[in-house]
PDB file of C-alpha atoms and ligand atoms in Angstrom:
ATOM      1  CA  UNK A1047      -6.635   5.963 -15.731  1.00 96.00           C
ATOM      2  CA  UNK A1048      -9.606   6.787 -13.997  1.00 98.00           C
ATOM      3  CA  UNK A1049      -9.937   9.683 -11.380  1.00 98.00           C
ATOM      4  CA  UNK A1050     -12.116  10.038  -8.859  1.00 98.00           C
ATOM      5  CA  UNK A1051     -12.333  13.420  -6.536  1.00 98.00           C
ATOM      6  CA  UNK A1052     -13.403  13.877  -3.434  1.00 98.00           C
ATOM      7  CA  UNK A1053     -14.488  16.629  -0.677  1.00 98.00           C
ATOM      8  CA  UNK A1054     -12.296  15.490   1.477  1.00 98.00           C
ATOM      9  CA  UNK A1055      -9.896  12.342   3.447  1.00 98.00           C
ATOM     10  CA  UNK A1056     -13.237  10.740   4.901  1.00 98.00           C
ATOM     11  CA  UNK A1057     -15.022  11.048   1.355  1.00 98.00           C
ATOM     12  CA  UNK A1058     -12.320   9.861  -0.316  1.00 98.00           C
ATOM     13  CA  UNK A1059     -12.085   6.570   2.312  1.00 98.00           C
ATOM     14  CA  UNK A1060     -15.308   5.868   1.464  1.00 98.00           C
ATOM     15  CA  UNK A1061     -14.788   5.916  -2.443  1.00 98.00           C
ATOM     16  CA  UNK A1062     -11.606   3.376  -2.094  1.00 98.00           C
ATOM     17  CA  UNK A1063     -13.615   1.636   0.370  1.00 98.00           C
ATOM     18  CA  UNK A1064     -16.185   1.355  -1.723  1.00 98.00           C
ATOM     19  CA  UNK A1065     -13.930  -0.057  -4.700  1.00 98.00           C
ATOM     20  CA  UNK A1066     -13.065  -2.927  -2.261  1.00 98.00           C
ATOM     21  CA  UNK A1067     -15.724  -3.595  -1.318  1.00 98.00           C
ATOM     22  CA  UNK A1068     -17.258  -4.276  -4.445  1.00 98.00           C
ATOM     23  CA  UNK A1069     -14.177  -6.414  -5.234  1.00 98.00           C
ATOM     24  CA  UNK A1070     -14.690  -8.502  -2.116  1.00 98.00           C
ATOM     25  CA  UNK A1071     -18.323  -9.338  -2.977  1.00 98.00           C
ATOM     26  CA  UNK A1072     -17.673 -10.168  -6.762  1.00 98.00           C
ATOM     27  CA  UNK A1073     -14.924 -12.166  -5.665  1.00 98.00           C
ATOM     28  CA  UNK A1074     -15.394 -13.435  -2.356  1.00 98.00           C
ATOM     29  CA  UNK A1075     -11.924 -15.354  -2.658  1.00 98.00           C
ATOM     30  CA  UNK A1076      -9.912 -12.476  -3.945  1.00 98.00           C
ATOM     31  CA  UNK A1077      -6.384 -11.804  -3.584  1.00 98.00           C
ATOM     32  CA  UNK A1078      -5.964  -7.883  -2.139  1.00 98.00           C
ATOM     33  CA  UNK A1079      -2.762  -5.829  -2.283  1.00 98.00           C
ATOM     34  CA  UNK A1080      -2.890  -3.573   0.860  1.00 98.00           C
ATOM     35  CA  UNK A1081      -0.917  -0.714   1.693  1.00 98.00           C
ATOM     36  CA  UNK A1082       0.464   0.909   4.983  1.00 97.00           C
ATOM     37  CA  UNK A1083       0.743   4.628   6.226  1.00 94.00           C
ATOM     38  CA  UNK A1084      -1.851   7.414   6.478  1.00 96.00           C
ATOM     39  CA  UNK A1085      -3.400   7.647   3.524  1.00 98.00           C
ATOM     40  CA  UNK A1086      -5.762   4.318   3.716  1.00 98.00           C
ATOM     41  CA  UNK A1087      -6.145   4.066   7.551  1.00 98.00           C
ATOM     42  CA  UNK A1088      -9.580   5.555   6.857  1.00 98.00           C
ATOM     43  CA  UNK A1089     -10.809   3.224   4.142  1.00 98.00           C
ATOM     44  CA  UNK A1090      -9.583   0.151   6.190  1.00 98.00           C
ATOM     45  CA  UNK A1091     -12.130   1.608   8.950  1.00 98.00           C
ATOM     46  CA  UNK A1092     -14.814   2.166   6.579  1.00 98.00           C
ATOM     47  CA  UNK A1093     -14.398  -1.390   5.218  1.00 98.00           C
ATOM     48  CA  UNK A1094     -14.615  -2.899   9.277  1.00 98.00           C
ATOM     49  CA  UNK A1095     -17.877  -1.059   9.718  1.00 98.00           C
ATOM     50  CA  UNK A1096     -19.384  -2.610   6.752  1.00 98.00           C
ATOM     51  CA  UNK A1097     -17.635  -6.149   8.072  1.00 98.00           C
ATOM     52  CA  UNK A1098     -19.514  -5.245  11.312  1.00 98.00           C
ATOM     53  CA  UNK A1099     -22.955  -4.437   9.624  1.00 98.00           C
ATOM     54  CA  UNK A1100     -22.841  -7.340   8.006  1.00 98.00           C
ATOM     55  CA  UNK A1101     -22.474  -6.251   4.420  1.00 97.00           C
ATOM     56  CA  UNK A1102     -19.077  -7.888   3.942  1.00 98.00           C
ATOM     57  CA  UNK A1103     -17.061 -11.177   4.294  1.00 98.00           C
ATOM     58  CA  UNK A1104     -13.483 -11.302   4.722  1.00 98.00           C
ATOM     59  CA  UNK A1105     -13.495 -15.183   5.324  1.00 98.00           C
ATOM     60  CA  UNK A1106     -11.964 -16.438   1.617  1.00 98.00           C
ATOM     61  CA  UNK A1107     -10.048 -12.858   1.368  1.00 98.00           C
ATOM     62  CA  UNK A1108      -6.078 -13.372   0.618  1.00 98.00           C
ATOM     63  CA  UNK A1109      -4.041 -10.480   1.396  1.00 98.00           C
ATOM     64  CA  UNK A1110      -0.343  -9.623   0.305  1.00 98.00           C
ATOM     65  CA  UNK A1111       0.901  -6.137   1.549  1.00 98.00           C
ATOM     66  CA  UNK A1112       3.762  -4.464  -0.025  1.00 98.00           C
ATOM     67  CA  UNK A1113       6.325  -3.895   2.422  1.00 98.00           C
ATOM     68  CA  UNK A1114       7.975  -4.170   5.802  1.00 97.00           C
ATOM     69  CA  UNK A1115      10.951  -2.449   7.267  1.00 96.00           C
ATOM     70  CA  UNK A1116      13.885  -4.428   8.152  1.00 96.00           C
ATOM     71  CA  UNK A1117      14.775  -5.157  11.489  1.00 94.00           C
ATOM     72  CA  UNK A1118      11.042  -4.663  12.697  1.00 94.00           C
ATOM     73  CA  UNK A1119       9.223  -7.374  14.029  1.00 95.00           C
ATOM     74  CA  UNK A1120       5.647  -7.697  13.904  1.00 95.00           C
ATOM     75  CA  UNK A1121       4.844  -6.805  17.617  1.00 95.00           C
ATOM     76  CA  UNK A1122       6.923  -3.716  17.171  1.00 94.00           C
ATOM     77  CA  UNK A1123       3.847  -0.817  16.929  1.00 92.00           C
ATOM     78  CA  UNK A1124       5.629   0.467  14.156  1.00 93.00           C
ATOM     79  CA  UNK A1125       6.124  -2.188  11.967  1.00 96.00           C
ATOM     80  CA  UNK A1126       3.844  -2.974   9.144  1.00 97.00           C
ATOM     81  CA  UNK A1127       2.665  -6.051  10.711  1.00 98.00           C
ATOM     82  CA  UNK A1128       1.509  -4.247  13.664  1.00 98.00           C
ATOM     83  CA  UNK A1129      -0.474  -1.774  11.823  1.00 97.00           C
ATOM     84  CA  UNK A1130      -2.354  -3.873   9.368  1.00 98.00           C
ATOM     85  CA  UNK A1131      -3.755  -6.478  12.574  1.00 98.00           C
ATOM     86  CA  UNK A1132      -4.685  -2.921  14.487  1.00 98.00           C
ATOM     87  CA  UNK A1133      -5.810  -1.442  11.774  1.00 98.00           C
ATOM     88  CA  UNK A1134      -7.846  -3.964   9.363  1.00 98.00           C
ATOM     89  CA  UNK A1135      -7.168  -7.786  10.435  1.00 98.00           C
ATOM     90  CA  UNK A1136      -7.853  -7.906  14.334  1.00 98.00           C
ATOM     91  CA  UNK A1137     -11.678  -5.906  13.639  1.00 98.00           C
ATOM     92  CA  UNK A1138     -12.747  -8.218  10.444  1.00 98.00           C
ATOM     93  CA  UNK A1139     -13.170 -12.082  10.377  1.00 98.00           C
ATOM     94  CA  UNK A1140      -9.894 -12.383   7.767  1.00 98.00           C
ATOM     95  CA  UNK A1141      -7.884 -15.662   8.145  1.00 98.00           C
ATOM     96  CA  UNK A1142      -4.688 -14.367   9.556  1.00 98.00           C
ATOM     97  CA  UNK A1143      -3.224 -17.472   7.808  1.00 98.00           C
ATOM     98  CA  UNK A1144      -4.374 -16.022   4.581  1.00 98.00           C
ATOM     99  CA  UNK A1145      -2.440 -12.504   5.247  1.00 98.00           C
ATOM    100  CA  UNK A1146       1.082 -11.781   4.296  1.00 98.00           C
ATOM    101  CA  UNK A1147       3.353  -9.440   5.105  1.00 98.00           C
ATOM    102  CA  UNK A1148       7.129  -9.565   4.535  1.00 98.00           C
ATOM    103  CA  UNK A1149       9.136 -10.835   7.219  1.00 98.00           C
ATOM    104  CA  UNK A1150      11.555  -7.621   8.764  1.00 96.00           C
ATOM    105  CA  UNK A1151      13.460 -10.199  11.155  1.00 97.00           C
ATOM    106  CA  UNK A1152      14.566 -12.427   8.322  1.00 97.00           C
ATOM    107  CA  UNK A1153      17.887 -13.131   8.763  1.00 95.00           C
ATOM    108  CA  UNK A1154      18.371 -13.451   5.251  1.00 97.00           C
ATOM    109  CA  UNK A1155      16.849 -11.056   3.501  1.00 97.00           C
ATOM    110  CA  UNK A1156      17.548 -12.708  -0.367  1.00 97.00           C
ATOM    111  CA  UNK A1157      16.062 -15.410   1.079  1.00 98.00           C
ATOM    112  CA  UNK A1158      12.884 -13.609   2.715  1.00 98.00           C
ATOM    113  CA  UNK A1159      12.398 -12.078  -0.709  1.00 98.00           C
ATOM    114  CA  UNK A1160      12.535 -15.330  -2.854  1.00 98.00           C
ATOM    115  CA  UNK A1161      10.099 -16.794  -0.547  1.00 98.00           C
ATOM    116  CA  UNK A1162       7.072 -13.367  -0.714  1.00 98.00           C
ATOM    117  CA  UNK A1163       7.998 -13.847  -4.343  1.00 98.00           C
ATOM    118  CA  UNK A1164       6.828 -17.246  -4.390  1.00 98.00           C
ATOM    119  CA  UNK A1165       3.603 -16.117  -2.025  1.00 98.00           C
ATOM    120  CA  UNK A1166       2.533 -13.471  -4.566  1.00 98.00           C
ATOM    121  CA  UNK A1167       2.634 -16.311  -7.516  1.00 98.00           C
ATOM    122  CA  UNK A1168       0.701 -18.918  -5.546  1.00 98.00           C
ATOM    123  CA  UNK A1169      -2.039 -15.832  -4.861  1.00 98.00           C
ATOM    124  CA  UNK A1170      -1.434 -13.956  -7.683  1.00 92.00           C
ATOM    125  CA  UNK A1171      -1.915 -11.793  -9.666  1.00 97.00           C
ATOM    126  CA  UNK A1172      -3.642  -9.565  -6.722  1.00 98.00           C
ATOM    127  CA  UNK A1173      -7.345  -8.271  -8.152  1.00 98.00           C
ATOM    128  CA  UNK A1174      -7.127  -5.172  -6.222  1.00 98.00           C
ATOM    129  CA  UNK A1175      -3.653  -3.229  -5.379  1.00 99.00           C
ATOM    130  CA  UNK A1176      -4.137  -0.447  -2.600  1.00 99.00           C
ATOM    131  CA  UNK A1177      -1.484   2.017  -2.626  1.00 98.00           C
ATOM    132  CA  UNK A1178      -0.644   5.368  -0.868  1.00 98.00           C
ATOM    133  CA  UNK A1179       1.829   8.213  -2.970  1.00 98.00           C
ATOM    134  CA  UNK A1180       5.708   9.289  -1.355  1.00 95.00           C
ATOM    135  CA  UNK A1181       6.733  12.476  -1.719  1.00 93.00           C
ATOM    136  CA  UNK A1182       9.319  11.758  -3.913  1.00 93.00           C
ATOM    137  CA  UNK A1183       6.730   9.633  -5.790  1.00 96.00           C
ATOM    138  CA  UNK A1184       7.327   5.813  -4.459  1.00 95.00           C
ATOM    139  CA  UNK A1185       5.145   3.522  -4.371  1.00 98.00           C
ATOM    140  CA  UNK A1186       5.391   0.573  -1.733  1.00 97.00           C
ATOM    141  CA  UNK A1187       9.052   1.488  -0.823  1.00 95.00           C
ATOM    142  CA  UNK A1188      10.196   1.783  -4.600  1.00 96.00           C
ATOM    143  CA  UNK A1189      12.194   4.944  -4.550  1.00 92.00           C
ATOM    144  CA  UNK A1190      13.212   6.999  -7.401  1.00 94.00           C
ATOM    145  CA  UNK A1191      15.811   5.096  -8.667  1.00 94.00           C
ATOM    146  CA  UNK A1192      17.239   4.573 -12.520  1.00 97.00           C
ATOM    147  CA  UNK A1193      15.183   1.424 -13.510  1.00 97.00           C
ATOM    148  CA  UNK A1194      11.393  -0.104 -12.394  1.00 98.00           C
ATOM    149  CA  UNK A1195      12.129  -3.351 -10.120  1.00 97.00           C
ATOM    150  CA  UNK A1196      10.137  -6.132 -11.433  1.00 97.00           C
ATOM    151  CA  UNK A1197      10.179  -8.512  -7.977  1.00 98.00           C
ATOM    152  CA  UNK A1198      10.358  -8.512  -3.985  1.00 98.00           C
ATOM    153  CA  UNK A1199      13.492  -6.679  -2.911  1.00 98.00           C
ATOM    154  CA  UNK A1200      15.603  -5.189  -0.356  1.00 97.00           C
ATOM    155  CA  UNK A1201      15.790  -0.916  -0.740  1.00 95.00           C
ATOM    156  CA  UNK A1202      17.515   1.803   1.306  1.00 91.00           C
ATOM    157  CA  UNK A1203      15.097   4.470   1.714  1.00 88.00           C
ATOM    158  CA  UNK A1204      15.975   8.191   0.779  1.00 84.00           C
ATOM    159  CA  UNK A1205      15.765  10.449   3.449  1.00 89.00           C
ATOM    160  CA  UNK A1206      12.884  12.482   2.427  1.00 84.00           C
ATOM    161  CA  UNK A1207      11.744   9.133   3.216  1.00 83.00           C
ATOM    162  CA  UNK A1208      12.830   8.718   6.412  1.00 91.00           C
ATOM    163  CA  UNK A1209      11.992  11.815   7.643  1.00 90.00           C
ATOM    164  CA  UNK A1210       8.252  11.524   6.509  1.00 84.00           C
ATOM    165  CA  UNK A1211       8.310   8.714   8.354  1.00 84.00           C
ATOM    166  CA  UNK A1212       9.879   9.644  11.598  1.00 89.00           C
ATOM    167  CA  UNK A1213       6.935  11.423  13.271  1.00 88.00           C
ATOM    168  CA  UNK A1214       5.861   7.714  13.847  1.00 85.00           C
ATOM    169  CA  UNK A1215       9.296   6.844  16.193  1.00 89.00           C
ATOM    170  CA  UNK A1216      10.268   8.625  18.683  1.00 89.00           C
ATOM    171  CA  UNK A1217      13.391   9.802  16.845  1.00 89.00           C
ATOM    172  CA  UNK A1218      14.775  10.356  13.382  1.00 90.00           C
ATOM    173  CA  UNK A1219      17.357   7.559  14.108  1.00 90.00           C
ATOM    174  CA  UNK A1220      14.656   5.193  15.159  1.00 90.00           C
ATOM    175  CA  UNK A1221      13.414   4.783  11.818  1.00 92.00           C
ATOM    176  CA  UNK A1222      14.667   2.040   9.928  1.00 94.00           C
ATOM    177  CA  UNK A1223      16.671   2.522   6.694  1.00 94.00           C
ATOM    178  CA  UNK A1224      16.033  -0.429   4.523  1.00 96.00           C
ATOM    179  CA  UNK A1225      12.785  -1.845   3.922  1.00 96.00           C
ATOM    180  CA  UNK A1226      11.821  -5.077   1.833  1.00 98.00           C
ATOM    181  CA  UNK A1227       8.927  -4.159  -0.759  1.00 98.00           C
ATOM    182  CA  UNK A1228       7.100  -5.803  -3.360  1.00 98.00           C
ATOM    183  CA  UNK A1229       8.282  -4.979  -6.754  1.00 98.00           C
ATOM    184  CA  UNK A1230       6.613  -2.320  -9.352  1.00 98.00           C
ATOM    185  CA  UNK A1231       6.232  -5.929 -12.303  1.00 98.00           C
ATOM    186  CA  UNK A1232       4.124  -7.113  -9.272  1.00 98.00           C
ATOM    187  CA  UNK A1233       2.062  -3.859  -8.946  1.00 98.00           C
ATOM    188  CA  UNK A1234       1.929  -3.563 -12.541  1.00 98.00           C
ATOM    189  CA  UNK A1235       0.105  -7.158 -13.016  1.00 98.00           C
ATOM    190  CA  UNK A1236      -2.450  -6.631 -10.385  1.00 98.00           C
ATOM    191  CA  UNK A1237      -5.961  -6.376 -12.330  1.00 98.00           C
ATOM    192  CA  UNK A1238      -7.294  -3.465 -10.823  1.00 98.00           C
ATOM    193  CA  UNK A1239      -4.772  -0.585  -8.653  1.00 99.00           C
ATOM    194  CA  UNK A1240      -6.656   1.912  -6.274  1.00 98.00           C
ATOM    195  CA  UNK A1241      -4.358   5.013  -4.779  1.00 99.00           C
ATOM    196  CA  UNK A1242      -5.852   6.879  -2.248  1.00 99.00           C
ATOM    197  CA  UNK A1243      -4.169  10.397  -1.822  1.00 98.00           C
ATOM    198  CA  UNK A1244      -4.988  12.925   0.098  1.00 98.00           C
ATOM    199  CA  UNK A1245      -3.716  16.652   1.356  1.00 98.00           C
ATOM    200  CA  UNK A1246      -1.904  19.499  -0.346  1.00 98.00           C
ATOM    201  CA  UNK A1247       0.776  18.143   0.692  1.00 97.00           C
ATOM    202  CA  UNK A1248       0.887  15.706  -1.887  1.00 98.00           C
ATOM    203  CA  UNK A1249      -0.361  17.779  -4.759  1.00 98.00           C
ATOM    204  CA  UNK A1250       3.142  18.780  -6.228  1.00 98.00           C
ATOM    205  CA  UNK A1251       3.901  14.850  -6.966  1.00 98.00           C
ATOM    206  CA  UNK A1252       0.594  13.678  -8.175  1.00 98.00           C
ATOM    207  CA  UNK A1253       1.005  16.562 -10.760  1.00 98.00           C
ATOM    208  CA  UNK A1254       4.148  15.225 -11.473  1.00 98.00           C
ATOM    209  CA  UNK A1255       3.612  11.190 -11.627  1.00 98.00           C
ATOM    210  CA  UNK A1256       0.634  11.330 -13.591  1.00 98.00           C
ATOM    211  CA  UNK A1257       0.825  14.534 -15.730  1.00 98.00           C
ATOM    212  CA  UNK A1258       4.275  14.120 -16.362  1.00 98.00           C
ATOM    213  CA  UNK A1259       6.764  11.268 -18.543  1.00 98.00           C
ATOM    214  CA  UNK A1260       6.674   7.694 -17.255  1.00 98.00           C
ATOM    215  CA  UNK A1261       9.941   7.634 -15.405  1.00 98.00           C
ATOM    216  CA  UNK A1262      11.570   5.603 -12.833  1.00 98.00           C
ATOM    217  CA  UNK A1263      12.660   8.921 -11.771  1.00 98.00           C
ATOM    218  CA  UNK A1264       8.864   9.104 -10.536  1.00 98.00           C
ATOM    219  CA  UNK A1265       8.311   5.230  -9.793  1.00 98.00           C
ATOM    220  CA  UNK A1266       3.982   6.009  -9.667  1.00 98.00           C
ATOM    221  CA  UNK A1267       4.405   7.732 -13.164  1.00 98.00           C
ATOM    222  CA  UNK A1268       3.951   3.624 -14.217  1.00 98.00           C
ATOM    223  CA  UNK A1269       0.850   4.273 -13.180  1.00 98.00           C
ATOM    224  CA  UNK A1270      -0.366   5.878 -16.513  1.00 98.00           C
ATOM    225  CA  UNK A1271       0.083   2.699 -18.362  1.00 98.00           C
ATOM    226  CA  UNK A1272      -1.905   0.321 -16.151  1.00 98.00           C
ATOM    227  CA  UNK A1273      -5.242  -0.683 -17.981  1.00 98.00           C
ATOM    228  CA  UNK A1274      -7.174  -0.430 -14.709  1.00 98.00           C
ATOM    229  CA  UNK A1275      -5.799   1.953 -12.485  1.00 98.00           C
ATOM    230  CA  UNK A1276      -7.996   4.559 -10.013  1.00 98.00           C
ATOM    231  CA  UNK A1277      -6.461   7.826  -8.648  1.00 98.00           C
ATOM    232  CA  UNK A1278      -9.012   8.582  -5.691  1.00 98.00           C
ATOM    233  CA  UNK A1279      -8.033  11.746  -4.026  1.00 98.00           C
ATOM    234  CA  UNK A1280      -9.317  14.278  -2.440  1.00 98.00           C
ATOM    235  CA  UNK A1281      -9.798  18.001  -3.457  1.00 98.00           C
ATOM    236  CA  UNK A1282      -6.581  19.272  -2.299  1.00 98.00           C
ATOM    237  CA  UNK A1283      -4.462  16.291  -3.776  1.00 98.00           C
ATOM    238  CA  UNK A1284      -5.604  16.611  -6.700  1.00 98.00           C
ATOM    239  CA  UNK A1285      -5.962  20.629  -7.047  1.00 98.00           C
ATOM    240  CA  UNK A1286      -2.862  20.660  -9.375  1.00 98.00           C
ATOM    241  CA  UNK A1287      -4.109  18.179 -11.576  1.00 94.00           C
TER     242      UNK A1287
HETATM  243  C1  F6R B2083       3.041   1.874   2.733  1.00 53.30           C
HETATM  244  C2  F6R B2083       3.668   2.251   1.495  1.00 53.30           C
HETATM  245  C3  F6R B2083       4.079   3.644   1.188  1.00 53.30           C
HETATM  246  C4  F6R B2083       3.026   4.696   1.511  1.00 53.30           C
HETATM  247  C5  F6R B2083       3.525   6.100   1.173  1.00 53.30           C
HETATM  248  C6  F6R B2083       2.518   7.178   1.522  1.00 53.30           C
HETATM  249  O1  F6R B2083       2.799   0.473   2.765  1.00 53.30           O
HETATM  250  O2  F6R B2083       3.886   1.384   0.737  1.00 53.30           O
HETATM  251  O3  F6R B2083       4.392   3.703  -0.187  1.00 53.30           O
HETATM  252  O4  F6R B2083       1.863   4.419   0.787  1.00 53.30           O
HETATM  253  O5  F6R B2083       4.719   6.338   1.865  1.00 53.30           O
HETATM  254  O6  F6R B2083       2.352   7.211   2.908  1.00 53.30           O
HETATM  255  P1  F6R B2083       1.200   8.069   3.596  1.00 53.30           P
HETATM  256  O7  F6R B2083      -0.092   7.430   3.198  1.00 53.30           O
HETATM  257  O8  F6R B2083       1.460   7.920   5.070  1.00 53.30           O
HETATM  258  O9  F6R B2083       1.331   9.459   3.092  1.00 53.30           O
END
């Protein structure tokens, strides 16, 4: 485990943006794991205004994100659909054919599941994994929970959760309480997995999932045994480390 810390959220966007980017132009063709939320908004922008100066090429890029929540479809502004074309896919000259998200309207939601598992082994394994830390230490929308999930499945979020998510919908009730999420196997077998954290906020569970036992009590704590994984964070993240 490598870590890598920062002055601050815009420092630390350019760091993880910097790690993709180098991935993009050793591998123009490569498969990228991409994350939602707060914490890599800011390296998806620094990435566009190197697409715009000319210094990347998202044309052969692949992309498989990690999660949708059920019952969202991908016009809704807050599904995760929405947020990667406003935030990364609309600005850069990706394929949209080549970007996957899970479908939130599925009807069947086995099915939907069976079918991003079969995505991820046609693009697989993903060369770089993006990921943002939960509170309670999830990564995608793998909760705490009593085992690691290998594959693509269907999870009730906890309500620390839900509530951390809520100041996105106009209501507590609005947000949706199942979500479909790549697996932690899936994580696990990408070659190289870059975390962006960022604010005190989070400082308690980094602490915990990488100073503490591998647990699925903790599902990041996995973290410690990947053979190429980067913590980038910034000052107050990590101040507990
Ligand atoms: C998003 C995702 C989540 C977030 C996590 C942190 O696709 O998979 O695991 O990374 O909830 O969210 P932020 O970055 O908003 O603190």
């Amino acid at each position: 485990m490598r870590i890598i810390v920062t002055e601050d959220y815009n420092a630390m966007s350019r760091q993880a943006a910097n790690i993709l980017s180098a991935q993009i132009v050793a591998k123009p063709d490569c498969t990228l794991g991409l994350a939602t939320g707060s914490s890599p908004i800011g390296t998806y922008k620094v990435l566009i205004e190197r697409y715009e100066q000319g210094d990347l090429d998202f044309s052969n890029v692949k992309s498989i994100n990690l999660d949708e929540y059920v019952g969202l479809s991908g016009e809704h502004d807050q599904s995760y659909r929405y947020f990667m074309n406003h935030n990364l896919f609309n600005h850069v000259n990706i394929n949209p054919e080549n970007t996957n998200v899970p479908n939130g309207l599925a009807e069947d939601t086995d099915a939907e599941c069976l079918r991003y598992n079969k995505v991820i082994e046609e693009l697989g394994p993903i060369d770089t994994q993006v990921l943002g830390l939960g509170h309670d230490g999830h990564i995608g929308f793998n909760e705490p929970a009593d085992h690691f999930p290998l594959l693509t499945h269907k999870v009730d979020l906890e309500d620390v959760t839900i509530e951390a998510n809520a100041r996105f919908f106009a209501s507590k009730d609005e947000v949706p309480k199942q979500a479909l999420t790549m697996g932690i196997g899936t994580i696990m077998q990408a070659k190289q997995v870059v975390m962006v954290v960022s604010g005190k906020d989070k400082a308690e569970i980094v602490k915990k999932a990488f100073t503490g036992p591998v647990t699925p009590e903790v599902p990041a704590s996995i973290l410690q045994m990947h053979p190429n994984f980067i913590l980038v964070g910034d000052k107050a993240a990590l101040s507990l480390l």
